[in-house]
PDB file of C-alpha atoms in Angstrom:
ATOM      1  CA  MET B   1      16.412 -21.086 -14.817  1.00 95.00           C
ATOM      2  CA  ARG B   2      17.143 -17.355 -15.236  1.00 97.00           C
ATOM      3  CA  VAL B   3      13.626 -15.494 -15.286  1.00 98.00           C
ATOM      4  CA  LEU B   4      13.289 -12.081 -16.268  1.00 98.00           C
ATOM      5  CA  ILE B   5      10.739 -10.345 -14.154  1.00 98.00           C
ATOM      6  CA  THR B   6       8.797  -7.056 -14.507  1.00 98.00           C
ATOM      7  CA  GLY B   7       7.037  -5.277 -11.817  1.00 96.00           C
ATOM      8  CA  ALA B   8       9.164  -6.872  -9.063  1.00 96.00           C
ATOM      9  CA  THR B   9       8.941  -3.760  -6.637  1.00 94.00           C
ATOM     10  CA  GLY B  10       5.026  -4.430  -6.657  1.00 94.00           C
ATOM     11  CA  TYR B  11       2.765  -5.917  -4.478  1.00 94.00           C
ATOM     12  CA  ILE B  12       2.355  -8.996  -6.399  1.00 96.00           C
ATOM     13  CA  GLY B  13       5.674  -9.024  -8.374  1.00 96.00           C
ATOM     14  CA  SER B  14       7.664  -9.248  -5.158  1.00 95.00           C
ATOM     15  CA  ARG B  15       5.824 -12.349  -3.884  1.00 96.00           C
ATOM     16  CA  VAL B  16       6.388 -13.895  -7.141  1.00 97.00           C
ATOM     17  CA  ALA B  17      10.266 -13.121  -7.212  1.00 96.00           C
ATOM     18  CA  ARG B  18      10.380 -14.553  -3.788  1.00 95.00           C
ATOM     19  CA  ARG B  19       8.674 -17.469  -4.780  1.00 96.00           C
ATOM     20  CA  LEU B  20      10.922 -18.122  -8.040  1.00 97.00           C
ATOM     21  CA  ARG B  21      14.085 -17.743  -5.776  1.00 95.00           C
ATOM     22  CA  ALA B  22      12.599 -20.196  -3.288  1.00 94.00           C
ATOM     23  CA  LYS B  23      12.267 -22.733  -6.222  1.00 94.00           C
ATOM     24  CA  GLY B  24      15.958 -22.253  -7.069  1.00 95.00           C
ATOM     25  CA  HIS B  25      15.411 -19.910 -10.067  1.00 96.00           C
ATOM     26  CA  ALA B  26      17.831 -16.866 -10.490  1.00 97.00           C
ATOM     27  CA  VAL B  27      15.708 -13.624 -10.917  1.00 97.00           C
ATOM     28  CA  ILE B  28      16.472 -10.457 -12.948  1.00 97.00           C
ATOM     29  CA  ALA B  29      14.090  -7.658 -12.159  1.00 97.00           C
ATOM     30  CA  ALA B  30      13.582  -4.875 -14.498  1.00 97.00           C
ATOM     31  CA  VAL B  31      13.407  -1.532 -12.475  1.00 96.00           C
ATOM     32  CA  ARG B  32      12.713   2.009 -13.810  1.00 92.00           C
ATOM     33  CA  ASP B  33      15.439   3.704 -12.210  1.00 92.00           C
ATOM     34  CA  GLU B  34      17.765   3.792  -9.229  1.00 92.00           C
ATOM     35  CA  ALA B  35      15.081   4.535  -6.832  1.00 92.00           C
ATOM     36  CA  SER B  36      13.204   1.399  -7.981  1.00 92.00           C
ATOM     37  CA  ALA B  37      16.476  -0.526  -7.715  1.00 93.00           C
ATOM     38  CA  ALA B  38      16.785   0.751  -4.160  1.00 93.00           C
ATOM     39  CA  ARG B  39      13.366  -0.299  -3.205  1.00 91.00           C
ATOM     40  CA  LEU B  40      13.976  -3.827  -4.450  1.00 92.00           C
ATOM     41  CA  ARG B  41      16.991  -3.906  -2.026  1.00 90.00           C
ATOM     42  CA  ASP B  42      14.806  -2.330   0.784  1.00 90.00           C
ATOM     43  CA  MET B  43      12.072  -4.826   0.291  1.00 90.00           C
ATOM     44  CA  ASP B  44      14.703  -7.621   0.446  1.00 89.00           C
ATOM     45  CA  VAL B  45      13.331  -9.035  -3.009  1.00 89.00           C
ATOM     46  CA  PRO B  46      16.240 -11.406  -4.012  1.00 90.00           C
ATOM     47  CA  ALA B  47      16.830 -10.412  -7.760  1.00 94.00           C
ATOM     48  CA  GLU B  48      19.589  -8.760 -10.023  1.00 95.00           C
ATOM     49  CA  PRO B  49      18.252  -5.361 -11.083  1.00 96.00           C
ATOM     50  CA  LEU B  50      18.170  -4.282 -14.764  1.00 97.00           C
ATOM     51  CA  ARG B  51      17.645  -0.831 -15.438  1.00 96.00           C
ATOM     52  CA  ALA B  52      14.589  -0.817 -18.041  1.00 96.00           C
ATOM     53  CA  SER B  53      11.050   0.802 -17.922  1.00 95.00           C
ATOM     54  CA  LEU B  54       8.070  -0.222 -19.937  1.00 95.00           C
ATOM     55  CA  ASP B  55       9.047   2.425 -22.450  1.00 95.00           C
ATOM     56  CA  ASP B  56      12.296   0.486 -23.010  1.00 97.00           C
ATOM     57  CA  ALA B  57      10.874  -2.442 -24.878  1.00 97.00           C
ATOM     58  CA  GLY B  58      14.042  -3.112 -26.856  1.00 97.00           C
ATOM     59  CA  ILE B  59      15.913  -3.452 -23.656  1.00 97.00           C
ATOM     60  CA  LEU B  60      13.354  -5.824 -22.276  1.00 98.00           C
ATOM     61  CA  ALA B  61      13.379  -7.680 -25.616  1.00 98.00           C
ATOM     62  CA  ASP B  62      17.213  -8.122 -25.265  1.00 98.00           C
ATOM     63  CA  ALA B  63      17.163  -9.216 -21.769  1.00 98.00           C
ATOM     64  CA  ALA B  64      14.357 -11.699 -22.618  1.00 98.00           C
ATOM     65  CA  ARG B  65      16.598 -13.321 -25.355  1.00 98.00           C
ATOM     66  CA  ALA B  66      19.246 -13.876 -22.535  1.00 98.00           C
ATOM     67  CA  ALA B  67      16.869 -15.258 -20.100  1.00 98.00           C
ATOM     68  CA  ASP B  68      15.455 -18.628 -19.989  1.00 98.00           C
ATOM     69  CA  ALA B  69      11.911 -17.370 -19.176  1.00 98.00           C
ATOM     70  CA  VAL B  70       9.978 -14.204 -18.512  1.00 98.00           C
ATOM     71  CA  VAL B  71       7.371 -13.085 -16.215  1.00 98.00           C
ATOM     72  CA  HIS B  72       5.571  -9.835 -17.035  1.00 98.00           C
ATOM     73  CA  LEU B  73       3.528  -8.135 -14.239  1.00 98.00           C
ATOM     74  CA  ALA B  74       4.415  -4.327 -14.482  1.00 96.00           C
ATOM     75  CA  PHE B  75       1.352  -2.040 -15.728  1.00 94.00           C
ATOM     76  CA  GLU B  76       1.481   1.576 -15.693  1.00 87.00           C
ATOM     77  CA  HIS B  77      -2.007   2.756 -14.944  1.00 76.00           C
ATOM     78  CA  ARG B  78      -1.153   5.463 -12.536  1.00 68.00           C
ATOM     79  CA  THR B  79      -2.357   8.405 -14.614  1.00 63.00           C
ATOM     80  CA  GLY B  80      -5.912   6.717 -15.036  1.00 69.00           C
ATOM     81  CA  ASP B  81      -5.477   6.744 -18.703  1.00 84.00           C
ATOM     82  CA  LEU B  82      -6.398   3.120 -19.366  1.00 86.00           C
ATOM     83  CA  ALA B  83      -5.968   3.360 -23.265  1.00 89.00           C
ATOM     84  CA  SER B  84      -2.398   4.679 -22.914  1.00 91.00           C
ATOM     85  CA  ALA B  85      -1.391   1.904 -20.367  1.00 91.00           C
ATOM     86  CA  VAL B  86      -2.820  -0.947 -22.548  1.00 93.00           C
ATOM     87  CA  GLY B  87      -0.958   0.490 -25.758  1.00 94.00           C
ATOM     88  CA  GLN B  88       2.206   0.656 -23.667  1.00 95.00           C
ATOM     89  CA  GLU B  89       1.452  -2.911 -22.475  1.00 96.00           C
ATOM     90  CA  ARG B  90       0.502  -4.100 -25.962  1.00 96.00           C
ATOM     91  CA  ARG B  91       4.026  -2.718 -27.478  1.00 97.00           C
ATOM     92  CA  VAL B  92       5.898  -4.579 -24.645  1.00 98.00           C
ATOM     93  CA  VAL B  93       4.270  -7.854 -25.130  1.00 98.00           C
ATOM     94  CA  GLU B  94       4.690  -7.868 -28.881  1.00 98.00           C
ATOM     95  CA  ALA B  95       8.483  -6.938 -28.357  1.00 98.00           C
ATOM     96  CA  LEU B  96       8.863  -9.734 -25.921  1.00 98.00           C
ATOM     97  CA  ILE B  97       6.947 -12.409 -28.201  1.00 98.00           C
ATOM     98  CA  GLU B  98       9.150 -11.215 -31.203  1.00 98.00           C
ATOM     99  CA  ALA B  99      12.265 -11.694 -29.148  1.00 98.00           C
ATOM    100  CA  LEU B 100      11.396 -15.026 -28.089  1.00 98.00           C
ATOM    101  CA  ALA B 101       9.609 -16.385 -31.160  1.00 98.00           C
ATOM    102  CA  GLY B 102      10.730 -20.220 -32.095  1.00 98.00           C
ATOM    103  CA  THR B 103      12.543 -20.516 -28.839  1.00 98.00           C
ATOM    104  CA  GLY B 104       9.784 -22.494 -26.963  1.00 98.00           C
ATOM    105  CA  LYS B 105      10.636 -20.287 -23.799  1.00 98.00           C
ATOM    106  CA  CYS B 106       7.811 -19.410 -21.437  1.00 98.00           C
ATOM    107  CA  LEU B 107       6.400 -15.977 -21.122  1.00 98.00           C
ATOM    108  CA  ILE B 108       3.824 -15.543 -18.392  1.00 98.00           C
ATOM    109  CA  GLY B 109       1.851 -12.286 -18.699  1.00 98.00           C
ATOM    110  CA  THR B 110      -0.679 -10.672 -16.397  1.00 98.00           C
ATOM    111  CA  THR B 111      -4.211  -8.988 -17.064  1.00 97.00           C
ATOM    112  CA  ALA B 112      -7.064  -9.217 -14.454  1.00 95.00           C
ATOM    113  CA  THR B 113     -10.225 -11.267 -13.849  1.00 96.00           C
ATOM    114  CA  GLY B 114     -11.881  -7.783 -14.045  1.00 94.00           C
ATOM    115  CA  VAL B 115     -11.444  -7.958 -17.934  1.00 95.00           C
ATOM    116  CA  VAL B 116     -14.634  -9.975 -18.115  1.00 96.00           C
ATOM    117  CA  GLY B 117     -16.667  -7.453 -16.289  1.00 96.00           C
ATOM    118  CA  ASN B 118     -20.322  -8.890 -14.762  1.00 97.00           C
ATOM    119  CA  THR B 119     -20.905 -12.347 -15.216  1.00 96.00           C
ATOM    120  CA  GLY B 120     -24.047 -13.307 -13.352  1.00 89.00           C
ATOM    121  CA  LYS B 121     -24.646 -15.495 -10.794  1.00 92.00           C
ATOM    122  CA  VAL B 122     -22.789 -18.548 -11.736  1.00 94.00           C
ATOM    123  CA  PRO B 123     -18.787 -18.737 -11.597  1.00 97.00           C
ATOM    124  CA  VAL B 124     -17.389 -18.595 -15.208  1.00 98.00           C
ATOM    125  CA  GLY B 125     -14.087 -19.648 -16.875  1.00 98.00           C
ATOM    126  CA  GLU B 126     -11.603 -18.096 -18.710  1.00 97.00           C
ATOM    127  CA  ASP B 127     -13.208 -18.319 -22.286  1.00 96.00           C
ATOM    128  CA  HIS B 128     -16.371 -16.326 -20.927  1.00 96.00           C
ATOM    129  CA  PRO B 129     -16.875 -13.522 -23.317  1.00 95.00           C
ATOM    130  CA  THR B 130     -16.270  -9.962 -21.625  1.00 95.00           C
ATOM    131  CA  GLU B 131     -19.497  -7.983 -20.958  1.00 95.00           C
ATOM    132  CA  PRO B 132     -20.326  -5.671 -24.030  1.00 92.00           C
ATOM    133  CA  GLY B 133     -19.182  -2.217 -23.321  1.00 91.00           C
ATOM    134  CA  HIS B 134     -17.026  -2.985 -20.286  1.00 91.00           C
ATOM    135  CA  PRO B 135     -13.914  -1.062 -20.078  1.00 84.00           C
ATOM    136  CA  GLY B 136     -11.833  -4.066 -19.504  1.00 80.00           C
ATOM    137  CA  ALA B 137     -12.298  -5.484 -23.026  1.00 84.00           C
ATOM    138  CA  ILE B 138      -9.436  -3.244 -24.160  1.00 88.00           C
ATOM    139  CA  ARG B 139      -7.039  -5.326 -22.134  1.00 91.00           C
ATOM    140  CA  ARG B 140      -8.547  -8.586 -23.301  1.00 93.00           C
ATOM    141  CA  GLU B 141      -7.040  -7.677 -26.555  1.00 92.00           C
ATOM    142  CA  VAL B 142      -3.609  -8.020 -24.954  1.00 95.00           C
ATOM    143  CA  GLU B 143      -4.541 -11.584 -23.935  1.00 97.00           C
ATOM    144  CA  GLY B 144      -5.033 -12.292 -27.442  1.00 96.00           C
ATOM    145  CA  CYS B 145      -1.587 -11.202 -28.289  1.00 97.00           C
ATOM    146  CA  TYR B 146      -0.387 -14.042 -25.809  1.00 98.00           C
ATOM    147  CA  VAL B 147      -2.531 -16.389 -27.307  1.00 97.00           C
ATOM    148  CA  ALA B 148      -1.342 -15.612 -30.637  1.00 97.00           C
ATOM    149  CA  GLY B 149       2.175 -15.864 -29.519  1.00 98.00           C
ATOM    150  CA  ALA B 150       1.756 -19.700 -28.745  1.00 98.00           C
ATOM    151  CA  GLN B 151       1.436 -20.028 -32.478  1.00 97.00           C
ATOM    152  CA  ARG B 152       5.025 -18.464 -32.852  1.00 98.00           C
ATOM    153  CA  GLY B 153       6.767 -20.911 -30.851  1.00 98.00           C
ATOM    154  CA  VAL B 154       6.395 -19.264 -27.432  1.00 98.00           C
ATOM    155  CA  ARG B 155       5.151 -21.180 -24.398  1.00 98.00           C
ATOM    156  CA  THR B 156       2.824 -18.127 -23.389  1.00 98.00           C
ATOM    157  CA  ALA B 157       0.322 -17.949 -20.414  1.00 98.00           C
ATOM    158  CA  VAL B 158      -1.753 -15.316 -18.928  1.00 98.00           C
ATOM    159  CA  ILE B 159      -2.763 -14.931 -15.181  1.00 98.00           C
ATOM    160  CA  ARG B 160      -5.531 -12.978 -14.055  1.00 98.00           C
ATOM    161  CA  PRO B 161      -5.365 -11.852 -10.612  1.00 97.00           C
ATOM    162  CA  SER B 162      -8.521 -11.306  -8.701  1.00 97.00           C
ATOM    163  CA  ILE B 163     -10.059  -7.760  -8.070  1.00 96.00           C
ATOM    164  CA  LEU B 164      -9.461  -8.323  -4.289  1.00 96.00           C
ATOM    165  CA  THR B 165      -5.878  -9.756  -4.171  1.00 96.00           C
ATOM    166  CA  HIS B 166      -5.334  -9.424  -0.534  1.00 95.00           C
ATOM    167  CA  SER B 167      -2.903 -10.176   2.547  1.00 94.00           C
ATOM    168  CA  ASP B 168      -2.544  -8.525   5.934  1.00 91.00           C
ATOM    169  CA  ALA B 169       0.589  -6.406   4.188  1.00 88.00           C
ATOM    170  CA  PRO B 170       0.309  -2.592   4.190  1.00 82.00           C
ATOM    171  CA  SER B 171       0.199  -2.699   0.499  1.00 83.00           C
ATOM    172  CA  SER B 172      -2.789  -5.001   0.467  1.00 88.00           C
ATOM    173  CA  VAL B 173      -5.742  -3.851  -1.638  1.00 88.00           C
ATOM    174  CA  ALA B 174      -7.962  -4.265   1.559  1.00 90.00           C
ATOM    175  CA  LEU B 175      -5.852  -1.487   3.288  1.00 93.00           C
ATOM    176  CA  ARG B 176      -7.518   0.984   0.835  1.00 92.00           C
ATOM    177  CA  LEU B 177     -11.046  -0.296   2.012  1.00 96.00           C
ATOM    178  CA  VAL B 178     -10.176  -0.083   5.684  1.00 97.00           C
ATOM    179  CA  SER B 179      -8.497   3.197   5.395  1.00 96.00           C
ATOM    180  CA  ALA B 180     -11.366   4.772   3.427  1.00 97.00           C
ATOM    181  CA  ALA B 181     -13.779   3.318   6.220  1.00 97.00           C
ATOM    182  CA  ARG B 182     -11.990   4.909   8.977  1.00 97.00           C
ATOM    183  CA  LYS B 183     -11.932   8.026   7.138  1.00 96.00           C
ATOM    184  CA  ALA B 184     -15.630   8.003   6.405  1.00 97.00           C
ATOM    185  CA  GLY B 185     -16.760   6.853   9.623  1.00 98.00           C
ATOM    186  CA  ALA B 186     -18.557   3.915   8.075  1.00 98.00           C
ATOM    187  CA  ALA B 187     -17.768   0.648   6.048  1.00 98.00           C
ATOM    188  CA  HIS B 188     -19.571   1.109   2.631  1.00 98.00           C
ATOM    189  CA  HIS B 189     -20.674  -1.252  -0.178  1.00 98.00           C
ATOM    190  CA  ILE B 190     -22.316  -0.256  -3.311  1.00 98.00           C
ATOM    191  CA  GLY B 191     -26.179  -0.696  -3.593  1.00 97.00           C
ATOM    192  CA  SER B 192     -27.323  -3.690  -1.759  1.00 97.00           C
ATOM    193  CA  GLY B 193     -24.041  -5.347  -1.322  1.00 97.00           C
ATOM    194  CA  GLU B 194     -25.469  -8.586  -2.689  1.00 97.00           C
ATOM    195  CA  ASN B 195     -22.946  -8.737  -5.773  1.00 97.00           C
ATOM    196  CA  GLN B 196     -19.809 -10.684  -5.641  1.00 97.00           C
ATOM    197  CA  VAL B 197     -16.401 -10.202  -6.544  1.00 97.00           C
ATOM    198  CA  THR B 198     -13.199 -12.209  -6.802  1.00 96.00           C
ATOM    199  CA  CYS B 199     -10.665 -12.569  -4.032  1.00 96.00           C
ATOM    200  CA  VAL B 200      -7.584 -14.336  -3.572  1.00 97.00           C
ATOM    201  CA  HIS B 201      -4.424 -14.306  -1.101  1.00 96.00           C
ATOM    202  CA  VAL B 202      -1.454 -12.786  -2.712  1.00 97.00           C
ATOM    203  CA  ASP B 203       0.857 -15.866  -1.866  1.00 96.00           C
ATOM    204  CA  ASP B 204      -1.642 -18.074  -3.429  1.00 97.00           C
ATOM    205  CA  LEU B 205      -1.465 -15.887  -6.288  1.00 98.00           C
ATOM    206  CA  ALA B 206       2.297 -16.116  -6.545  1.00 97.00           C
ATOM    207  CA  ASP B 207       2.306 -19.944  -6.427  1.00 97.00           C
ATOM    208  CA  LEU B 208      -0.064 -19.688  -9.422  1.00 98.00           C
ATOM    209  CA  TYR B 209       2.441 -17.678 -11.342  1.00 98.00           C
ATOM    210  CA  VAL B 210       5.206 -20.296 -10.671  1.00 98.00           C
ATOM    211  CA  LEU B 211       3.148 -23.168 -11.383  1.00 98.00           C
ATOM    212  CA  ALA B 212       2.261 -21.748 -14.922  1.00 98.00           C
ATOM    213  CA  LEU B 213       5.948 -21.170 -15.511  1.00 97.00           C
ATOM    214  CA  GLU B 214       6.668 -24.928 -14.929  1.00 96.00           C
ATOM    215  CA  LYS B 215       3.641 -26.587 -16.150  1.00 97.00           C
ATOM    216  CA  ALA B 216       1.191 -24.294 -18.312  1.00 98.00           C
ATOM    217  CA  PRO B 217       0.674 -25.316 -21.895  1.00 97.00           C
ATOM    218  CA  PRO B 218       1.013 -22.730 -24.646  1.00 98.00           C
ATOM    219  CA  GLY B 219      -1.750 -19.913 -24.928  1.00 98.00           C
ATOM    220  CA  ARG B 220      -3.379 -20.664 -21.842  1.00 98.00           C
ATOM    221  CA  ILE B 221      -5.321 -18.093 -19.615  1.00 98.00           C
ATOM    222  CA  TYR B 222      -5.858 -18.798 -16.013  1.00 98.00           C
ATOM    223  CA  ASN B 223      -8.211 -17.135 -13.349  1.00 98.00           C
ATOM    224  CA  GLY B 224      -6.401 -16.277 -10.382  1.00 98.00           C
ATOM    225  CA  ALA B 225      -9.482 -16.458  -8.093  1.00 97.00           C
ATOM    226  CA  GLY B 226      -9.541 -18.196  -4.788  1.00 95.00           C
ATOM    227  CA  ALA B 227     -13.153 -17.530  -3.886  1.00 94.00           C
ATOM    228  CA  ASN B 228     -16.232 -15.266  -4.474  1.00 96.00           C
ATOM    229  CA  VAL B 229     -17.319 -12.871  -1.676  1.00 97.00           C
ATOM    230  CA  ALA B 230     -20.218 -10.549  -1.375  1.00 97.00           C
ATOM    231  CA  THR B 231     -19.109  -7.108  -1.232  1.00 98.00           C
ATOM    232  CA  GLY B 232     -21.733  -6.376   1.529  1.00 98.00           C
ATOM    233  CA  ASP B 233     -19.808  -9.176   3.579  1.00 98.00           C
ATOM    234  CA  VAL B 234     -16.437  -7.401   3.088  1.00 98.00           C
ATOM    235  CA  ALA B 235     -18.149  -4.019   4.312  1.00 98.00           C
ATOM    236  CA  ARG B 236     -19.520  -6.078   7.470  1.00 98.00           C
ATOM    237  CA  TRP B 237     -16.122  -7.410   8.024  1.00 97.00           C
ATOM    238  CA  ILE B 238     -14.635  -4.087   8.033  1.00 98.00           C
ATOM    239  CA  GLY B 239     -17.382  -2.609   9.838  1.00 98.00           C
ATOM    240  CA  GLY B 240     -16.753  -5.266  12.767  1.00 97.00           C
ATOM    241  CA  ALA B 241     -12.974  -4.748  12.712  1.00 97.00           C
ATOM    242  CA  LEU B 242     -13.403  -0.977  13.232  1.00 97.00           C
ATOM    243  CA  THR B 243     -16.613  -1.024  15.397  1.00 97.00           C
ATOM    244  CA  LEU B 244     -18.206   1.197  12.440  1.00 98.00           C
ATOM    245  CA  PRO B 245     -21.600   1.003  10.885  1.00 98.00           C
ATOM    246  CA  VAL B 246     -22.074  -0.518   7.698  1.00 98.00           C
ATOM    247  CA  ALA B 247     -23.806   1.783   4.941  1.00 98.00           C
ATOM    248  CA  SER B 248     -24.767   1.583   1.261  1.00 98.00           C
ATOM    249  CA  ALA B 249     -23.292   4.094  -1.226  1.00 97.00           C
ATOM    250  CA  SER B 250     -24.011   4.932  -4.800  1.00 96.00           C
ATOM    251  CA  ARG B 251     -21.272   4.285  -7.657  1.00 94.00           C
ATOM    252  CA  GLU B 252     -20.418   8.148  -7.486  1.00 96.00           C
ATOM    253  CA  GLN B 253     -19.989   8.135  -3.587  1.00 96.00           C
ATOM    254  CA  ALA B 254     -17.913   4.979  -3.766  1.00 97.00           C
ATOM    255  CA  GLY B 255     -15.724   6.818  -6.293  1.00 96.00           C
ATOM    256  CA  ALA B 256     -15.050   9.461  -3.952  1.00 96.00           C
ATOM    257  CA  LEU B 257     -14.369   7.102  -1.205  1.00 95.00           C
ATOM    258  CA  TRP B 258     -12.032   4.517  -3.330  1.00 95.00           C
ATOM    259  CA  GLY B 259     -11.337   6.147  -6.361  1.00 92.00           C
ATOM    260  CA  PRO B 260     -13.558   5.746  -9.748  1.00 91.00           C
ATOM    261  CA  PHE B 261     -11.810   2.657 -11.114  1.00 89.00           C
ATOM    262  CA  PHE B 262     -11.933   0.628  -8.043  1.00 92.00           C
ATOM    263  CA  ALA B 263     -15.266   1.660  -7.538  1.00 95.00           C
ATOM    264  CA  MET B 264     -16.235   0.445 -10.900  1.00 93.00           C
ATOM    265  CA  LEU B 265     -14.791  -2.961 -10.048  1.00 94.00           C
ATOM    266  CA  LEU B 266     -16.375  -3.306  -6.803  1.00 96.00           C
ATOM    267  CA  ALA B 267     -19.717  -2.575  -8.387  1.00 96.00           C
ATOM    268  CA  LEU B 268     -19.470  -5.537 -10.752  1.00 96.00           C
ATOM    269  CA  ASP B 269     -21.299  -8.704 -10.014  1.00 96.00           C
ATOM    270  CA  HIS B 270     -18.285 -10.918 -11.022  1.00 94.00           C
ATOM    271  CA  ARG B 271     -17.826 -14.586  -9.987  1.00 97.00           C
ATOM    272  CA  MET B 272     -14.847 -16.597 -11.709  1.00 97.00           C
ATOM    273  CA  SER B 273     -14.028 -20.358 -11.601  1.00 97.00           C
ATOM    274  CA  ASN B 274     -10.485 -21.438 -10.750  1.00 97.00           C
ATOM    275  CA  GLU B 275     -11.279 -25.049 -12.087  1.00 98.00           C
ATOM    276  CA  ARG B 276      -8.805 -24.846 -15.017  1.00 98.00           C
ATOM    277  CA  ALA B 277      -5.801 -23.956 -12.670  1.00 98.00           C
ATOM    278  CA  ARG B 278      -6.800 -26.556 -10.518  1.00 98.00           C
ATOM    279  CA  ALA B 279      -6.921 -29.091 -12.992  1.00 98.00           C
ATOM    280  CA  GLU B 280      -4.250 -28.401 -15.331  1.00 98.00           C
ATOM    281  CA  LEU B 281      -1.672 -26.949 -12.784  1.00 98.00           C
ATOM    282  CA  GLY B 282      -2.598 -28.588  -9.496  1.00 98.00           C
ATOM    283  CA  TRP B 283      -3.111 -25.029  -8.176  1.00 98.00           C
ATOM    284  CA  GLN B 284      -4.436 -25.161  -4.530  1.00 96.00           C
ATOM    285  CA  PRO B 285      -5.509 -21.784  -3.182  1.00 95.00           C
ATOM    286  CA  TYR B 286      -5.883 -21.957   0.523  1.00 91.00           C
ATOM    287  CA  GLU B 287      -9.117 -20.074   0.892  1.00 81.00           C
ATOM    288  CA  ALA B 288     -10.060 -21.889   4.036  1.00 76.00           C
ATOM    289  CA  THR B 289      -7.062 -20.312   5.958  1.00 82.00           C
ATOM    290  CA  ASN B 290      -5.799 -17.587   3.708  1.00 87.00           C
ATOM    291  CA  ARG B 291      -8.989 -15.491   3.986  1.00 93.00           C
ATOM    292  CA  LEU B 292      -9.920 -11.931   3.407  1.00 95.00           C
ATOM    293  CA  GLU B 293     -11.805 -11.781   6.409  1.00 95.00           C
ATOM    294  CA  ASP B 294      -9.032 -12.919   8.622  1.00 94.00           C
ATOM    295  CA  ASP B 295      -6.641 -10.332   7.067  1.00 95.00           C
ATOM    296  CA  ILE B 296      -9.086  -7.082   7.803  1.00 96.00           C
ATOM    297  CA  PRO B 297      -8.795  -7.448  11.554  1.00 95.00           C
ATOM    298  CA  LEU B 298      -5.069  -7.605  11.137  1.00 94.00           C
ATOM    299  CA  ILE B 299      -5.011  -4.462   8.846  1.00 94.00           C
ATOM    300  CA  ALA B 300      -7.439  -2.489  11.308  1.00 94.00           C
ATOM    301  CA  ALA B 301      -5.384  -3.180  14.139  1.00 93.00           C
ATOM    302  CA  ARG B 302      -2.200  -1.973  12.249  1.00 88.00           C
ATOM    303  CA  LEU B 303      -3.952   1.300  11.584  1.00 86.00           C
ATOM    304  CA  ALA B 304      -5.292   1.973  15.084  1.00 78.00           C
TER     305      ALA B 304
END
């Protein structure tokens, strides 16, 4: 198939593009500008570039019509204005659905497990309601666009990457935590550190995107969660790798260390089930070998 992908120069998108090529698919990668096209080449992502940003919904729609399937990963949250980023995302998703309506083609979208907010102590599935007042509720509305698109003859599915989508790559989210600990002279968690958040290896997540493209029934949402880990354990792994003490931080202190949005996510008690992806798609995340605690020492050694 010819697969149009947005976000192919990103941490997750580049892995998805490589997985698609490995499966024999041709990949067309939407890139914002020539610098992004050059980055695509430098990263050795096997894809044909298409000049289109998320502001070019019409160009993306035309490319979707010419493609056999679409994987949408790009999300412009660099300014910190979540409402504006979600508004842009919604316009792109609606344009893609309009372009593919009645074709039966596949459109895979992306949100995050964080849209649910706090879940309590028991891992929850995809239909669990969003915590009242949680900022992620606004992005849950975009998931509704995908679900509605299934009623218009588009085989839609949504993947929710984990809060800690990790690897030992320099662009891994774990690098932010390790770097912050090194700078602060201590590895921090928020409060007691007993709260848990989702994690998944980025290669396992890339496999989930490809499986959804191949097998997902219309209108499905999948938690891209390999495991749930206590944030205190993450801090202890970082402290051990850097030979630093472990300390508790307030939400405000964590915001200064990691950025307010990421601190908000790591303050959640957020436990997700991956049973639907396992049962419907045959997804097998290898949390026994692709573990966050194994990646952290590799990142720490690279920073030494």
